[in-house]
Amino acid sequence: GDSVTQMEGPVTLSEEAFLTINCTYTATGYPSLFWYVQYPGEGLQLLLKATKADDKGSNKGFEATYRKETTSFHLEKGSVQVSDSAVYFCALNDPGSSNTGKLIFGQGTTLQVKP
Amino acid sequence: DVKVTQSSRYLVKRTGEKVFLECVQDMDHENMFWYRQDPGLGLRLIYFSYDVKMKEKGDIPEGYSVSREKKERFSLILESASTNQTSMYLCASSLLSSGANVLTFGAGSRLTVL
């Protein structure tokens, strides 16, 4: 079945460092891809999304490009801040669920940014 | 601002108790979901509903049931709580026709079963 695999964390970086969190997926159809972020004590919120191959999603300095040839959607940020410390989830929609909205999530990657 | 509200942030229950987790959304969304979040496992779908009184099993429905009597409310029920149901439970909702399936999540309910 469809699945999402993220790099294992935790990831610990110093402020202003470059961030990459790897995400690869397996899907039989043409899913949309998402990054959600969960700040401490909160629920998940959408960070960015891409709906077709070669689309780039971006928000708050974060970017991810939908790479169909490598089935990847890696999250990047050029200069992280302490406030970016959170858990990041990669997700895809079940291509057969355009009406129900089901998402399949990766394991989550914890990012800790130190001053 | 749109909201998904989970009534209890923290609950402690005993094995065998019946547990109700309530979720209310004020966005007139058709779809509602219950996920379970565990370290190293990410989010796993328990049940979802795409209309009042309609429900479908997700990936891990065993030990759980749900109720959706009104469009805005989706309840998760643990008929007889067990220690392996200790977890963070997340409710979410989305529009039926949102295309790219953007979910709005509540803050979560952390359940401990002793």
mmCIF file of C-alpha atoms in Angstrom:
data_model
loop_
_atom_site.group_PDB
_atom_site.id
_atom_site.type_symbol
_atom_site.label_atom_id
_atom_site.label_comp_id
_atom_site.label_asym_id
_atom_site.label_seq_id
_atom_site.Cartn_x
_atom_site.Cartn_y
_atom_site.Cartn_z
ATOM 1 C CA GLY A 1 0.000 0.000 0.000
ATOM 2 C CA ASP A 2 0.913 3.663 -0.088
ATOM 3 C CA SER A 3 3.460 4.803 2.455
ATOM 4 C CA VAL A 4 5.722 7.674 3.496
ATOM 5 C CA THR A 5 9.213 7.327 4.948
ATOM 6 C CA GLN A 6 11.050 10.159 6.688
ATOM 7 C CA MET A 7 14.585 10.403 7.936
ATOM 8 C CA GLU A 8 14.938 9.476 11.552
ATOM 9 C CA GLY A 9 15.456 12.172 14.088
ATOM 10 C CA PRO A 10 16.065 13.968 16.211
ATOM 11 C CA VAL A 11 17.852 16.539 14.114
ATOM 12 C CA THR A 12 19.822 19.069 16.136
ATOM 13 C CA LEU A 13 21.127 22.205 14.444
ATOM 14 C CA SER A 14 22.582 25.519 15.446
ATOM 15 C CA GLU A 15 20.694 28.689 14.591
ATOM 16 C CA GLU A 16 21.213 29.829 10.962
ATOM 17 C CA ALA A 17 22.240 26.353 9.813
ATOM 18 C CA PHE A 18 20.853 24.772 6.638
ATOM 19 C CA LEU A 19 18.089 22.225 7.134
ATOM 20 C CA THR A 20 17.170 19.196 5.076
ATOM 21 C CA ILE A 21 14.622 16.612 6.194
ATOM 22 C CA ASN A 22 14.325 13.731 3.748
ATOM 23 C CA CYS A 23 10.981 12.270 2.730
ATOM 24 C CA THR A 24 10.306 9.528 0.204
ATOM 25 C CA TYR A 25 7.011 7.978 -0.697
ATOM 26 C CA THR A 26 5.441 4.943 -2.318
ATOM 27 C CA ALA A 27 2.169 5.417 -4.152
ATOM 28 C CA THR A 28 0.382 3.669 -6.975
ATOM 29 C CA GLY A 29 -1.243 6.809 -8.341
ATOM 30 C CA TYR A 30 -0.422 10.513 -8.419
ATOM 31 C CA PRO A 31 -0.748 11.789 -4.873
ATOM 32 C CA SER A 32 -0.497 15.301 -3.537
ATOM 33 C CA LEU A 33 2.309 15.756 -1.034
ATOM 34 C CA PHE A 34 2.368 17.763 2.181
ATOM 35 C CA TRP A 35 4.556 18.885 5.028
ATOM 36 C CA TYR A 36 2.827 19.475 8.352
ATOM 37 C CA VAL A 37 4.492 20.947 11.444
ATOM 38 C CA GLN A 38 3.642 20.360 15.096
ATOM 39 C CA TYR A 39 4.941 22.928 17.577
ATOM 40 C CA PRO A 40 5.239 21.863 21.229
ATOM 41 C CA GLY A 41 1.849 21.411 22.865
ATOM 42 C CA GLU A 42 -0.086 22.030 19.676
ATOM 43 C CA GLY A 43 -1.817 20.090 16.926
ATOM 44 C CA LEU A 44 -0.459 19.753 13.414
ATOM 45 C CA GLN A 45 -0.693 22.598 10.956
ATOM 46 C CA LEU A 46 -0.064 22.660 7.235
ATOM 47 C CA LEU A 47 3.363 24.025 6.327
ATOM 48 C CA LEU A 48 3.345 23.562 2.552
ATOM 49 C CA LYS A 49 2.016 21.341 -0.188
ATOM 50 C CA ALA A 50 2.539 20.326 -3.828
ATOM 51 C CA THR A 51 -0.072 18.737 -6.010
ATOM 52 C CA LYS A 52 1.846 17.545 -9.062
ATOM 53 C CA ALA A 53 5.307 16.577 -10.225
ATOM 54 C CA ASP A 54 7.927 19.386 -10.266
ATOM 55 C CA ASP A 55 5.695 21.675 -8.167
ATOM 56 C CA LYS A 56 7.520 23.520 -5.411
ATOM 57 C CA GLY A 57 5.692 24.284 -2.197
ATOM 58 C CA SER A 58 7.000 27.089 -0.008
ATOM 59 C CA ASN A 59 6.077 28.851 3.212
ATOM 60 C CA LYS A 60 7.907 30.654 6.037
ATOM 61 C CA GLY A 61 11.257 30.117 4.304
ATOM 62 C CA PHE A 62 10.703 26.367 3.950
ATOM 63 C CA GLU A 63 10.628 24.720 0.517
ATOM 64 C CA ALA A 64 9.994 21.271 -0.911
ATOM 65 C CA THR A 65 9.886 20.080 -4.520
ATOM 66 C CA TYR A 66 7.748 17.181 -5.719
ATOM 67 C CA ARG A 67 10.209 14.836 -7.484
ATOM 68 C CA LYS A 68 8.335 12.062 -9.218
ATOM 69 C CA GLU A 69 11.468 10.452 -10.650
ATOM 70 C CA THR A 70 12.946 9.923 -7.193
ATOM 71 C CA THR A 71 9.569 9.732 -5.358
ATOM 72 C CA SER A 72 10.790 12.345 -2.915
ATOM 73 C CA PHE A 73 9.605 15.542 -1.244
ATOM 74 C CA HIS A 74 12.520 16.731 0.866
ATOM 75 C CA LEU A 75 12.008 19.737 3.159
ATOM 76 C CA GLU A 76 14.665 22.469 3.142
ATOM 77 C CA LYS A 77 15.308 25.783 4.816
ATOM 78 C CA GLY A 78 18.325 27.935 4.278
ATOM 79 C CA SER A 79 18.670 29.357 7.784
ATOM 80 C CA VAL A 80 16.798 27.844 10.717
ATOM 81 C CA GLN A 81 15.714 29.716 13.833
ATOM 82 C CA VAL A 82 15.112 28.533 17.380
ATOM 83 C CA SER A 83 11.392 29.051 16.731
ATOM 84 C CA ASP A 84 11.520 26.339 14.027
ATOM 85 C CA SER A 85 12.015 23.689 16.716
ATOM 86 C CA ALA A 86 9.093 21.317 16.187
ATOM 87 C CA VAL A 87 8.112 17.934 14.804
ATOM 88 C CA TYR A 88 7.777 17.798 11.009
ATOM 89 C CA PHE A 89 5.540 15.301 9.233
ATOM 90 C CA CYS A 90 5.575 14.415 5.560
ATOM 91 C CA ALA A 91 2.269 13.151 4.187
ATOM 92 C CA LEU A 92 0.511 12.136 1.013
ATOM 93 C CA ASN A 93 -3.113 11.890 0.147
ATOM 94 C CA ASP A 94 -4.566 8.569 -0.806
ATOM 95 C CA PRO A 95 -5.109 9.063 -4.566
ATOM 96 C CA GLY A 96 -8.379 7.196 -4.311
ATOM 97 C CA SER A 97 -9.672 9.505 -1.592
ATOM 98 C CA SER A 98 -10.101 12.845 -3.316
ATOM 99 C CA ASN A 99 -13.398 13.280 -1.509
ATOM 100 C CA THR A 100 -12.669 11.781 1.869
ATOM 101 C CA GLY A 101 -9.408 13.613 2.456
ATOM 102 C CA LYS A 102 -7.492 10.728 3.946
ATOM 103 C CA LEU A 103 -3.806 11.424 4.484
ATOM 104 C CA ILE A 104 -0.982 8.957 5.062
ATOM 105 C CA PHE A 105 1.720 10.330 7.348
ATOM 106 C CA GLY A 106 5.382 9.571 7.858
ATOM 107 C CA GLN A 107 6.886 8.875 11.259
ATOM 108 C CA GLY A 108 7.715 12.499 11.993
ATOM 109 C CA THR A 109 11.140 14.122 12.438
ATOM 110 C CA THR A 110 11.937 16.162 15.524
ATOM 111 C CA LEU A 111 13.999 19.286 14.881
ATOM 112 C CA GLN A 112 15.770 21.052 17.697
ATOM 113 C CA VAL A 113 17.497 24.336 16.942
ATOM 114 C CA LYS A 114 19.972 25.648 19.491
ATOM 115 C CA PRO A 115 20.919 29.319 19.868
ATOM 116 C CA ASP B 1 -10.159 31.808 12.664
ATOM 117 C CA VAL B 2 -11.233 28.268 11.894
ATOM 118 C CA LYS B 3 -11.028 25.838 14.736
ATOM 119 C CA VAL B 4 -11.089 22.222 15.706
ATOM 120 C CA THR B 5 -11.618 21.881 19.443
ATOM 121 C CA GLN B 6 -10.899 18.754 21.441
ATOM 122 C CA SER B 7 -12.663 18.895 24.774
ATOM 123 C CA SER B 8 -10.002 17.240 26.911
ATOM 124 C CA ARG B 9 -6.261 17.936 26.645
ATOM 125 C CA TYR B 10 -5.259 15.364 29.267
ATOM 126 C CA LEU B 11 -7.127 12.341 30.574
ATOM 127 C CA VAL B 12 -6.153 9.567 32.960
ATOM 128 C CA LYS B 13 -8.366 6.487 32.949
ATOM 129 C CA ARG B 14 -8.240 2.981 34.380
ATOM 130 C CA THR B 15 -8.179 -0.243 32.409
ATOM 131 C CA GLY B 16 -11.694 -1.308 31.449
ATOM 132 C CA GLU B 17 -13.235 2.134 31.678
ATOM 133 C CA LYS B 18 -15.300 3.545 28.836
ATOM 134 C CA VAL B 19 -13.692 6.672 27.418
ATOM 135 C CA PHE B 20 -15.212 9.393 25.269
ATOM 136 C CA LEU B 21 -13.055 11.831 23.318
ATOM 137 C CA GLU B 22 -15.014 14.717 21.847
ATOM 138 C CA CYS B 23 -14.145 16.870 18.860
ATOM 139 C CA VAL B 24 -16.036 19.881 17.514
ATOM 140 C CA GLN B 25 -15.277 21.944 14.393
ATOM 141 C CA ASP B 26 -16.796 25.288 13.465
ATOM 142 C CA MET B 27 -15.907 25.314 9.772
ATOM 143 C CA ASP B 28 -18.882 23.393 8.355
ATOM 144 C CA HIS B 29 -16.454 20.709 7.129
ATOM 145 C CA GLU B 30 -17.891 17.471 5.814
ATOM 146 C CA ASN B 31 -14.877 15.256 6.592
ATOM 147 C CA MET B 32 -13.695 14.486 10.096
ATOM 148 C CA PHE B 33 -10.918 12.186 11.253
ATOM 149 C CA TRP B 34 -9.451 10.605 14.341
ATOM 150 C CA TYR B 35 -5.731 9.839 14.285
ATOM 151 C CA ARG B 36 -3.510 8.342 16.919
ATOM 152 C CA GLN B 37 0.052 9.692 17.327
ATOM 153 C CA ASP B 38 2.809 7.558 18.806
ATOM 154 C CA PRO B 39 6.572 8.200 18.820
ATOM 155 C CA GLY B 40 8.305 6.557 15.889
ATOM 156 C CA LEU B 41 4.996 5.595 14.286
ATOM 157 C CA GLY B 42 3.721 8.983 13.178
ATOM 158 C CA LEU B 43 -0.029 9.406 12.785
ATOM 159 C CA ARG B 44 -2.239 6.427 12.158
ATOM 160 C CA LEU B 45 -5.858 6.777 11.067
ATOM 161 C CA ILE B 46 -8.416 5.187 13.393
ATOM 162 C CA TYR B 47 -11.731 6.228 11.836
ATOM 163 C CA PHE B 48 -13.054 8.908 9.557
ATOM 164 C CA SER B 49 -16.430 10.267 8.573
ATOM 165 C CA TYR B 50 -17.463 12.099 5.426
ATOM 166 C CA ASP B 51 -21.039 12.859 6.439
ATOM 167 C CA VAL B 52 -23.388 12.796 9.398
ATOM 168 C CA LYS B 53 -23.977 9.225 10.589
ATOM 169 C CA MET B 54 -21.418 7.942 8.063
ATOM 170 C CA LYS B 55 -18.180 6.374 9.235
ATOM 171 C CA GLU B 56 -15.388 4.300 7.776
ATOM 172 C CA LYS B 57 -12.611 2.337 9.390
ATOM 173 C CA GLY B 58 -9.096 3.584 9.059
ATOM 174 C CA ASP B 59 -5.939 1.560 9.513
ATOM 175 C CA ILE B 60 -6.259 0.736 13.219
ATOM 176 C CA PRO B 61 -9.952 0.662 14.219
ATOM 177 C CA GLU B 62 -9.740 -2.260 16.644
ATOM 178 C CA GLY B 63 -10.818 -1.307 20.148
ATOM 179 C CA TYR B 64 -12.415 1.948 19.004
ATOM 180 C CA SER B 65 -15.784 3.170 17.761
ATOM 181 C CA VAL B 66 -17.024 6.573 16.644
ATOM 182 C CA SER B 67 -20.200 8.607 16.563
ATOM 183 C CA ARG B 68 -21.202 11.451 14.286
ATOM 184 C CA GLU B 69 -24.729 12.573 15.070
ATOM 185 C CA LYS B 70 -24.168 16.184 14.042
ATOM 186 C CA LYS B 71 -22.007 17.617 11.287
ATOM 187 C CA GLU B 72 -19.798 19.580 13.664
ATOM 188 C CA ARG B 73 -19.137 16.843 16.220
ATOM 189 C CA PHE B 74 -17.144 13.617 15.916
ATOM 190 C CA SER B 75 -16.651 11.458 18.989
ATOM 191 C CA LEU B 76 -14.131 8.677 19.535
ATOM 192 C CA ILE B 77 -15.157 5.969 21.974
ATOM 193 C CA LEU B 78 -12.965 3.425 23.725
ATOM 194 C CA GLU B 79 -15.466 0.823 24.935
ATOM 195 C CA SER B 80 -13.028 -0.764 27.388
ATOM 196 C CA ALA B 81 -9.763 1.109 27.685
ATOM 197 C CA SER B 82 -6.521 -0.840 27.720
ATOM 198 C CA THR B 83 -2.981 0.227 28.524
ATOM 199 C CA ASN B 84 -1.939 -0.102 24.869
ATOM 200 C CA GLN B 85 -4.373 2.695 24.057
ATOM 201 C CA THR B 86 -2.263 5.162 26.010
ATOM 202 C CA SER B 87 -1.461 7.705 23.318
ATOM 203 C CA MET B 88 -2.027 11.158 21.860
ATOM 204 C CA TYR B 89 -5.293 11.380 19.909
ATOM 205 C CA LEU B 90 -5.696 13.992 17.210
ATOM 206 C CA CYS B 91 -8.950 15.066 15.598
ATOM 207 C CA ALA B 92 -8.970 16.766 12.196
ATOM 208 C CA SER B 93 -11.446 18.017 9.636
ATOM 209 C CA SER B 94 -11.479 19.033 5.971
ATOM 210 C CA LEU B 95 -13.810 20.216 3.263
ATOM 211 C CA LEU B 96 -15.270 17.526 1.043
ATOM 212 C CA SER B 97 -14.150 19.345 -2.065
ATOM 213 C CA SER B 98 -10.851 20.693 -0.854
ATOM 214 C CA GLY B 99 -9.014 18.995 -3.663
ATOM 215 C CA ALA B 100 -5.595 18.803 -2.065
ATOM 216 C CA ASN B 101 -7.012 17.425 1.175
ATOM 217 C CA VAL B 102 -5.825 20.090 3.597
ATOM 218 C CA LEU B 103 -6.615 18.976 7.132
ATOM 219 C CA THR B 104 -7.183 21.276 10.104
ATOM 220 C CA PHE B 105 -6.152 19.644 13.369
ATOM 221 C CA GLY B 106 -7.142 20.083 16.967
ATOM 222 C CA ALA B 107 -4.548 20.450 19.719
ATOM 223 C CA GLY B 108 -4.790 16.803 20.719
ATOM 224 C CA SER B 109 -5.970 14.753 23.698
ATOM 225 C CA ARG B 110 -3.309 12.879 25.626
ATOM 226 C CA LEU B 111 -4.824 9.748 27.165
ATOM 227 C CA THR B 112 -3.101 7.668 29.817
ATOM 228 C CA VAL B 113 -4.644 4.314 30.708
ATOM 229 C CA LEU B 114 -3.438 2.840 33.992
#
